[in-house]
Coordinates of C-alpha atoms in Angstrom, one line a residue:
M1 CA 117.1 117.3 134.5
T2 CA 114.9 115.3 136.9
G3 CA 112.6 112.4 136.2
S4 CA 108.8 113.1 135.5
T5 CA 106.3 113.1 138.1
A6 CA 103.3 110.8 137.6
A7 CA 100.1 112.6 137.0
R8 CA 97.0 111.8 139.1
T9 CA 93.4 112.0 138.0
P10 CA 90.8 113.7 140.2
G11 CA 90.2 111.6 143.4
G12 CA 93.9 110.3 143.4
L13 CA 93.3 107.5 140.9
P14 CA 96.2 106.6 138.6
P15 CA 95.8 107.4 134.9
R16 CA 94.7 104.7 132.6
R17 CA 98.0 104.6 130.5
T18 CA 101.5 104.4 132.1
V19 CA 104.6 105.1 130.1
L20 CA 107.9 104.0 131.3
I21 CA 111.2 105.3 129.6
V22 CA 114.2 103.4 130.5
L23 CA 117.5 105.1 130.8
Y24 CA 121.2 104.2 130.7
E25 CA 124.6 105.7 130.4
G26 CA 125.4 107.4 127.0
I27 CA 121.7 107.7 126.1
Q28 CA 120.6 110.2 123.3
T29 CA 118.9 113.1 125.2
L30 CA 116.3 113.8 122.5
D31 CA 115.3 110.2 122.3
V32 CA 114.1 110.5 125.9
T33 CA 112.7 114.2 125.8
G34 CA 111.1 113.9 122.5
P35 CA 108.5 111.1 123.3
L36 CA 108.3 112.3 127.0
E37 CA 107.2 115.9 125.8
V38 CA 104.6 114.3 123.5
F39 CA 103.1 112.1 126.2
T40 CA 103.2 114.7 129.0
G41 CA 101.7 117.3 126.5
A42 CA 98.3 115.5 126.8
E43 CA 98.0 117.0 130.3
R44 CA 99.8 120.3 129.7
Y45 CA 98.1 121.2 126.4
L46 CA 94.8 119.3 126.5
G47 CA 94.2 119.2 130.2
R48 CA 93.8 115.4 130.0
T49 CA 94.8 114.3 133.5
D50 CA 93.5 110.9 132.6
A51 CA 95.7 110.3 129.6
Y52 CA 99.3 109.3 130.6
A53 CA 101.5 109.0 133.7
V54 CA 105.2 109.1 132.5
R55 CA 108.1 107.7 134.5
T56 CA 111.7 107.2 133.9
A57 CA 113.8 104.3 135.3
T58 CA 117.4 103.2 135.4
V59 CA 118.9 99.8 136.3
D60 CA 119.7 100.8 139.9
G61 CA 117.7 104.0 140.2
A62 CA 120.9 106.2 140.0
P63 CA 121.4 109.1 137.8
V64 CA 122.9 108.5 134.3
R65 CA 124.6 111.0 131.9
S66 CA 123.5 111.3 128.4
A67 CA 125.9 111.3 125.4
S68 CA 125.7 115.1 125.2
G69 CA 126.7 115.3 129.0
L70 CA 123.3 116.0 130.4
L71 CA 122.7 114.4 133.9
I72 CA 119.3 112.7 134.2
T73 CA 117.8 111.7 137.5
P74 CA 115.3 108.8 137.1
D75 CA 112.1 108.3 139.1
T76 CA 112.9 104.8 140.1
G77 CA 114.9 101.6 139.4
I78 CA 113.8 98.9 137.0
A79 CA 113.4 96.5 140.0
D80 CA 110.7 98.8 141.5
A81 CA 108.9 99.7 138.2
I82 CA 105.5 98.2 137.5
P83 CA 105.1 96.8 134.1
P84 CA 103.7 99.8 132.1
D85 CA 101.1 100.0 129.4
T86 CA 103.9 101.5 127.1
L87 CA 107.6 100.8 127.4
V88 CA 109.9 103.1 125.6
V89 CA 113.5 102.2 125.0
P90 CA 115.7 105.2 123.7
G91 CA 118.9 104.8 121.7
G92 CA 122.3 106.5 122.0
Q93 CA 125.9 105.8 122.0
G94 CA 125.5 103.7 125.2
S95 CA 123.2 101.3 123.4
W96 CA 126.1 99.3 122.2
D97 CA 127.2 98.2 125.7
V98 CA 124.3 98.4 128.2
D99 CA 124.0 96.6 131.6
P100 CA 123.0 92.9 130.9
A101 CA 120.6 93.3 133.7
L102 CA 118.6 95.8 131.6
I103 CA 118.4 93.3 128.8
D104 CA 117.2 90.6 131.2
W105 CA 114.6 92.9 132.6
L106 CA 113.4 93.9 129.2
R107 CA 113.0 90.2 128.2
E108 CA 111.0 89.6 131.3
T109 CA 108.8 92.7 131.3
A110 CA 107.9 93.3 127.5
P111 CA 105.4 90.4 127.3
R112 CA 103.5 92.0 130.3
T113 CA 103.2 95.5 128.4
R114 CA 100.6 96.5 125.8
R115 CA 103.2 97.8 123.5
V116 CA 107.1 98.1 123.3
V117 CA 108.7 101.1 121.5
S118 CA 112.2 101.8 120.6
V119 CA 113.8 105.1 119.4
C120 CA 116.8 105.1 117.1
T121 CA 119.4 102.5 118.3
G122 CA 117.2 101.5 121.2
A123 CA 116.2 98.8 118.7
F124 CA 119.4 97.0 119.5
L125 CA 118.3 96.5 123.2
L126 CA 115.0 95.0 122.0
G127 CA 116.9 92.7 119.6
A128 CA 119.2 91.6 122.4
A129 CA 116.2 90.8 124.5
G130 CA 114.8 88.6 121.6
L131 CA 111.9 91.0 120.9
L132 CA 112.5 91.6 117.2
E133 CA 112.6 88.0 115.9
G134 CA 110.6 87.8 112.7
R135 CA 109.5 91.3 113.0
R136 CA 109.7 94.2 110.4
V137 CA 111.8 96.9 112.2
T138 CA 113.8 100.1 111.5
T139 CA 116.4 102.1 113.1
H140 CA 118.7 105.1 112.4
W141 CA 119.8 104.5 108.7
A142 CA 123.4 104.6 109.7
A143 CA 122.9 101.5 112.1
S144 CA 120.6 99.5 109.8
E145 CA 123.2 97.1 108.5
R146 CA 124.6 96.7 111.9
L147 CA 121.1 95.7 113.2
E148 CA 120.7 93.3 110.4
R149 CA 123.9 91.6 111.6
A150 CA 122.8 91.6 115.2
C151 CA 119.3 90.4 114.5
P152 CA 119.4 88.2 111.3
T153 CA 115.8 87.0 111.9
A154 CA 114.4 90.5 111.8
R155 CA 113.4 92.2 108.5
V156 CA 115.3 95.5 108.8
D157 CA 113.9 98.4 106.7
P158 CA 116.2 101.3 106.7
E159 CA 113.8 103.9 105.0
P160 CA 110.7 104.5 107.2
I161 CA 110.8 106.8 110.1
Y162 CA 108.9 104.4 112.1
V163 CA 107.5 100.9 111.7
R164 CA 104.7 99.0 113.6
D165 CA 104.7 95.2 113.8
G166 CA 102.2 93.8 116.2
N167 CA 102.8 95.4 119.6
V168 CA 106.4 96.3 118.8
A169 CA 107.1 99.8 117.3
T170 CA 110.6 100.9 116.2
S171 CA 111.7 104.3 114.9
A172 CA 114.5 106.0 113.1
G173 CA 116.9 108.5 114.6
V174 CA 116.2 111.3 117.2
T175 CA 113.1 113.3 116.0
A176 CA 111.5 110.2 114.6
G177 CA 110.7 109.3 118.3
I178 CA 108.4 112.4 118.2
D179 CA 106.6 111.2 115.2
L180 CA 106.1 107.7 116.6
A181 CA 104.9 109.1 119.9
L182 CA 102.3 111.3 118.2
A183 CA 101.1 108.2 116.2
L184 CA 100.6 106.4 119.6
V185 CA 98.7 109.4 121.0
E186 CA 96.5 109.4 117.9
E187 CA 95.8 105.7 118.4
D188 CA 94.9 106.4 122.2
L189 CA 93.2 109.7 122.2
G190 CA 92.3 110.5 118.6
R191 CA 93.6 112.6 115.8
D192 CA 92.6 115.9 117.0
A193 CA 94.6 115.4 120.3
A194 CA 97.7 114.4 118.4
L195 CA 97.5 117.4 116.1
S196 CA 96.9 119.7 119.0
I197 CA 100.0 118.5 120.9
A198 CA 102.0 118.7 117.6
R199 CA 101.0 122.3 117.1
H200 CA 101.9 123.3 120.6
M201 CA 105.3 121.6 120.1
V202 CA 105.6 123.5 116.8
V203 CA 105.8 120.1 115.0
F204 CA 103.8 121.4 112.1
L205 CA 104.2 118.3 109.9
R206 CA 103.4 115.0 111.7
R207 CA 104.9 112.6 109.3
P208 CA 103.4 109.3 108.4
G209 CA 105.5 106.3 109.3
N210 CA 106.3 105.0 106.0
Q211 CA 107.8 108.4 104.9
T212 CA 111.4 108.0 104.1
Q213 CA 114.1 109.0 106.6
F214 CA 115.5 111.6 104.2
S215 CA 114.7 113.5 101.0
T216 CA 115.5 112.0 97.6
Q217 CA 118.4 114.5 97.4
L218 CA 119.9 113.1 100.5
A219 CA 118.9 109.4 99.8
A220 CA 120.5 109.3 96.5
Q221 CA 124.2 109.4 95.7
T222 CA 125.4 112.2 93.5
A223 CA 126.6 110.7 90.2
K224 CA 130.4 111.0 89.4
R225 CA 129.9 112.0 85.8
L226 CA 128.7 115.4 85.0
P227 CA 126.1 114.3 82.4
L228 CA 124.4 112.1 85.0
R229 CA 124.6 114.8 87.6
D230 CA 122.9 117.1 85.1
V231 CA 120.1 114.7 84.6
Q232 CA 119.6 114.3 88.5
Q233 CA 119.3 118.1 88.7
W234 CA 117.0 118.4 85.5
V235 CA 114.6 115.8 87.0
V236 CA 114.4 117.9 90.3
E237 CA 113.8 121.2 88.3
H238 CA 111.4 119.7 85.8
P239 CA 109.2 116.9 87.4
E240 CA 106.5 117.6 84.8
A241 CA 108.6 116.9 81.8
D242 CA 108.9 113.5 80.0
L243 CA 111.2 111.7 82.4
S244 CA 111.3 108.2 80.7
V245 CA 114.6 106.4 80.5
E246 CA 114.7 107.2 76.7
A247 CA 114.3 110.9 77.3
L248 CA 116.8 111.1 80.0
A249 CA 119.3 109.0 78.0
R250 CA 119.1 111.7 75.2
R251 CA 119.9 114.4 77.7
A252 CA 123.0 112.5 79.0
R253 CA 123.9 111.6 75.3
L254 CA 123.9 107.9 76.1
S255 CA 122.1 104.9 74.7
P256 CA 119.0 104.0 77.1
R257 CA 120.6 100.8 78.1
H258 CA 124.0 102.3 79.0
F259 CA 122.3 105.3 80.8
A260 CA 120.1 103.1 82.9
R261 CA 123.1 100.9 83.8
A262 CA 125.3 103.8 84.7
F263 CA 122.7 105.8 86.5
R264 CA 121.8 102.9 88.9
S265 CA 125.6 102.2 89.5
E266 CA 126.4 105.9 90.3
V267 CA 123.1 107.0 91.9
G268 CA 122.3 103.9 93.8
M269 CA 118.8 103.5 92.4
T270 CA 117.2 103.1 89.0
P271 CA 116.1 106.2 86.9
G272 CA 112.4 105.2 87.4
R273 CA 112.7 105.0 91.1
Y274 CA 114.5 108.3 91.3
V275 CA 111.9 110.1 89.2
D276 CA 109.1 108.5 91.4
R277 CA 110.7 109.9 94.5
V278 CA 111.3 113.3 93.2
R279 CA 107.7 113.6 92.0
L280 CA 106.2 112.4 95.2
E281 CA 108.5 114.7 97.3
T282 CA 107.6 117.6 95.1
A283 CA 103.8 116.9 95.4
R284 CA 104.1 116.5 99.1
R285 CA 105.9 120.0 99.4
L286 CA 103.2 121.6 97.3
L287 CA 100.5 120.1 99.3
E288 CA 102.0 121.3 102.6
D289 CA 103.2 124.7 101.5
T290 CA 100.7 126.0 98.9
A291 CA 97.0 126.3 98.3
D292 CA 97.3 124.9 94.8
G293 CA 94.6 122.5 93.8
I294 CA 95.2 118.8 93.5
E295 CA 94.7 118.7 89.8
E296 CA 97.1 121.5 89.2
I297 CA 99.7 119.9 91.4
S298 CA 99.3 116.5 89.7
R299 CA 100.1 118.2 86.3
H300 CA 103.0 120.2 87.7
C301 CA 104.5 117.0 89.1
G302 CA 104.2 115.0 86.1
Y303 CA 101.5 112.7 87.2
G304 CA 99.1 113.7 84.5
T305 CA 95.9 113.1 86.3
P306 CA 94.8 113.4 90.0
E307 CA 94.0 109.7 90.1
A308 CA 97.6 108.7 89.1
M309 CA 98.8 111.0 91.9
R310 CA 96.3 109.5 94.3
R311 CA 97.6 106.0 93.5
A312 CA 101.2 107.0 94.2
F313 CA 100.3 108.6 97.5
V314 CA 98.3 105.7 98.8
R315 CA 100.9 103.1 97.6
T316 CA 103.8 105.0 99.2
L317 CA 102.3 107.1 102.1
G318 CA 99.1 105.3 102.9
A319 CA 97.0 108.3 102.4
A320 CA 95.3 110.2 99.5
P321 CA 96.6 113.6 98.7
A322 CA 93.6 115.5 100.1
E323 CA 94.0 113.5 103.4
Y324 CA 97.6 114.1 103.3
R325 CA 97.1 117.7 103.1
R326 CA 94.5 117.9 105.8
R327 CA 96.8 116.1 108.3
F328 CA 100.1 117.9 107.6
R329 CA 99.6 121.3 106.1
P330 CA 100.2 123.9 108.9
P331 CA 97.0 125.8 110.0
A332 CA 96.8 129.3 108.5
P333 CA 97.7 132.1 110.9
P334 CA 94.8 134.0 112.5
V335 CA 93.8 137.3 110.8
P336 CA 94.1 140.2 113.1
P337 CA 90.8 142.1 113.5
S338 CA 90.6 145.3 111.6
A339 CA 88.1 148.0 110.8
P340 CA 85.8 147.0 107.9
A341 CA 86.9 148.5 104.6
R342 CA 84.5 150.8 102.8
P343 CA 83.4 149.3 99.6
A344 CA 84.8 151.1 96.5
A345 CA 82.4 153.3 94.5
P346 CA 81.6 151.5 91.2
S347 CA 83.0 153.2 88.1
P348 CA 80.3 155.2 86.1
G349 CA 78.2 152.9 84.0
R350 CA 79.6 149.7 85.5
A351 CA 77.9 147.4 87.9
P352 CA 79.8 146.5 91.2
A353 CA 82.0 143.4 90.7
R354 CA 80.8 140.2 92.4
T355 CA 83.3 137.8 94.0
A356 CA 82.6 134.2 93.2
A357 CA 83.1 131.6 96.0
P358 CA 85.5 128.8 95.2
I359 CA 83.9 125.6 93.9
R360 CA 85.3 122.2 94.9
T361 CA 84.0 119.3 92.7
P362 CA 83.1 116.0 94.3
R363 CA 86.2 114.5 92.6
E364 CA 88.4 117.2 94.2
E365 CA 87.0 116.4 97.7
R366 CA 87.4 112.7 97.1
L367 CA 91.1 113.0 96.1

């Protein structure tokens, strides 16, 4: 793999936004190539030669080998790199022991860039350069506690797939770097441009930053006791049911107080939080994968009313259900052209059937 070639606008003028991705030994390949494909996609897929010029750099300009064994040749060394508009610091196994010269360069260069971005454990390099102090940040869930110890003044949140705090953006592991890069493209070029790049990359669901790094099933521990495990599964299969602590305690044949204490101890979260996560996750999936109406989905997921579901979505995801569906539901595949079908002859004595157009109420549009 070789470094990228900086694009030029007509007339030879450099593009308005430069993106520099720093490399080092033991880097995670996808942390580099994911954001790189998003930014360079603006020219390949949209024809925007004025969008981004993407370059890569190592400490000394020499090739480095990724954690998976891929040899990557950079465009330049950091000493010759001009401070970019966007500085991207990927993660990887090598992030635990990088050249101090790279840390010094980050400390000097970051204040001269418009925004600084880390992917996965690249946050540790930003932390070592003093760029995370007092900021809300994230990283790969498995490294979050280590980042808390390394950067005690930072507010480490292990759940979101990416976090923006001022001009510093940090993201979770590997593919989350693609989500963050798409969000930056949307900020620069608009939503349509970001969605077009996502579709070309077959990234159908461009996830909002505050979406959790893993599903409720993966985030929660599995209870040790069978009655509690049965309750967990019951919640997933019946989000529309009465899922109060009292109702769930009856299913587990425990007192509400004993049930709530045991559930939190064995699952790692309260019953109420588990139920909230399951309902939100189920609603998101139905919005993404079905054409069901919002009112129907709200009933199926146990919200009761569309307004209750809207509040849950806005509080957790920052978008109302209708907006979430518009952003993240894949476009319907095109229908191949075919010869028009002949209308069926009406039955004797019966008028031809009329097909009513679907009606969306103002309330449905708003939600």
